[in-house]
């Protein structure tokens, strides 16, 4: 194990850097990432140590502005190794009977889409207000939804915790959230009409196999359901990530490349410590661990052969 403060060279053999991402290194986070990154849902060890080690040896970096983006919520008191832990919002967005709205009370995407693309949508910037107008954003659902589905740490049918915002009407909820009541009324009413017809005319939610897979196939529509039964609830959603996706640039043998050309002999990298081969894309389930495993194996083989 190499510590971040160690004098790294010269290498006596082969070293594979697999120390995860850099999202818990505050300066790297603000220097490199393309959007706000408040909700950190990953391991507390992701402090960019591997990045520092490689950089100090002249490694090239790649894909540094990217992450496995995710809409995240914070359950009060949740922590991991003494640091705040955020939960990424997944099935809660996809089951029938919930929507997400921005600070103007409007939906802005197909909520059932994959976490990375929906998380990226939270980076929207409003130049007039000089603010990220979807961070925070709101997950909204009704009493029937609460009875039927788990939300964050709360199991289906369990009483709603006191930290959930709630109101007996949609405009009452809007007042709680500070969003324009008329806009939120319009949004819910349009979504409800669409849900009754089984077609999301705004964003096509439920039209893909992915949407239906992450929805509830026991329902008449796996992805769409009207919000009709008070009380109505809202949870604050923040722009976040599962892990960063940029790091040491490697070649097909997982060798770490030099910023001035060539590669650093004996140094390999894999996983979130390395520049991810998918760029800004999220390829699907397992798309995060998959390349980490594949390049981990390649790095091991290359290191054993000292390629
Ligand atoms: C909530 C959640 C759900 C996820 N679900 C999925 C999923 O369903 N499918 C999927 O494919 N991916 C999923 N992922 C993503 C996946 O977990 C990560 O992409 C993957 O763990 C990255 O692997 P890694 O080995 O690069 O980094 P990590 O798993 O972060 O491991 C790096 C390790 O290195 C340690 N370390 C750091 N610095 C040092 C140092 N100086 N010395 C020694 N050790 C150090 C860290 O403590 C850590 O244990 C999920 C992530 C989260 C947060």
Tab-separated table of N, CA and C in Angstrom, residues 46-47 86 91 106 121 131 158 162 184 187 239 246 252 267-268 280 291:
chain	number	residue	atom	x	y	z
A	46	UNK	N	-12.149	7.480	-1.507
A	46	UNK	CA	-11.914	8.044	-2.847
A	46	UNK	C	-11.373	9.473	-2.748
A	47	UNK	N	-10.103	9.603	-2.368
A	47	UNK	CA	-9.497	10.922	-2.111
A	47	UNK	C	-8.485	11.317	-3.167
A	86	UNK	N	-24.466	9.972	1.121
A	86	UNK	CA	-25.659	10.277	0.333
A	86	UNK	C	-26.145	9.005	-0.337
A	91	UNK	N	-34.778	3.573	-8.043
A	91	UNK	CA	-36.118	3.083	-8.370
A	91	UNK	C	-37.192	4.109	-7.992
A	106	UNK	N	-41.263	22.652	-12.667
A	106	UNK	CA	-41.493	21.959	-13.938
A	106	UNK	C	-40.700	20.658	-13.990
A	121	UNK	N	-28.395	15.952	-15.912
A	121	UNK	CA	-29.423	16.976	-16.163
A	121	UNK	C	-29.532	17.954	-14.984
A	131	UNK	N	-27.410	30.683	-11.122
A	131	UNK	CA	-27.589	29.565	-10.193
A	131	UNK	C	-27.817	28.288	-10.990
A	158	UNK	N	-44.308	2.061	5.651
A	158	UNK	CA	-43.826	2.606	6.928
A	158	UNK	C	-44.266	4.061	7.044
A	162	UNK	N	-40.361	12.462	9.706
A	162	UNK	CA	-40.639	13.898	9.885
A	162	UNK	C	-39.831	14.764	8.919
A	184	UNK	N	-46.477	24.305	-10.407
A	184	UNK	CA	-46.477	22.919	-9.915
A	184	UNK	C	-47.842	22.264	-10.140
A	187	UNK	N	-47.953	21.268	-13.722
A	187	UNK	CA	-47.079	20.115	-13.982
A	187	UNK	C	-47.755	18.814	-13.556
A	239	UNK	N	-27.510	17.344	-6.845
A	239	UNK	CA	-26.598	16.829	-7.866
A	239	UNK	C	-25.479	16.069	-7.171
A	246	UNK	N	-12.631	10.173	-14.174
A	246	UNK	CA	-11.396	10.614	-14.826
A	246	UNK	C	-10.218	10.217	-13.965
A	252	UNK	N	-3.883	0.328	-23.926
A	252	UNK	CA	-4.627	-0.936	-23.962
A	252	UNK	C	-4.036	-1.987	-23.023
A	267	UNK	N	4.219	1.145	-14.093
A	267	UNK	CA	3.048	1.739	-13.435
A	267	UNK	C	1.781	1.474	-14.263
A	268	UNK	N	0.773	0.916	-13.600
A	268	UNK	CA	-0.487	0.534	-14.250
A	268	UNK	C	-1.637	1.125	-13.440
A	280	UNK	N	-18.111	10.277	-21.576
A	280	UNK	CA	-19.215	10.805	-20.762
A	280	UNK	C	-20.389	9.834	-20.665
A	291	UNK	N	-15.644	-2.222	-16.664
A	291	UNK	CA	-14.315	-1.835	-17.157
A	291	UNK	C	-13.249	-1.874	-16.063
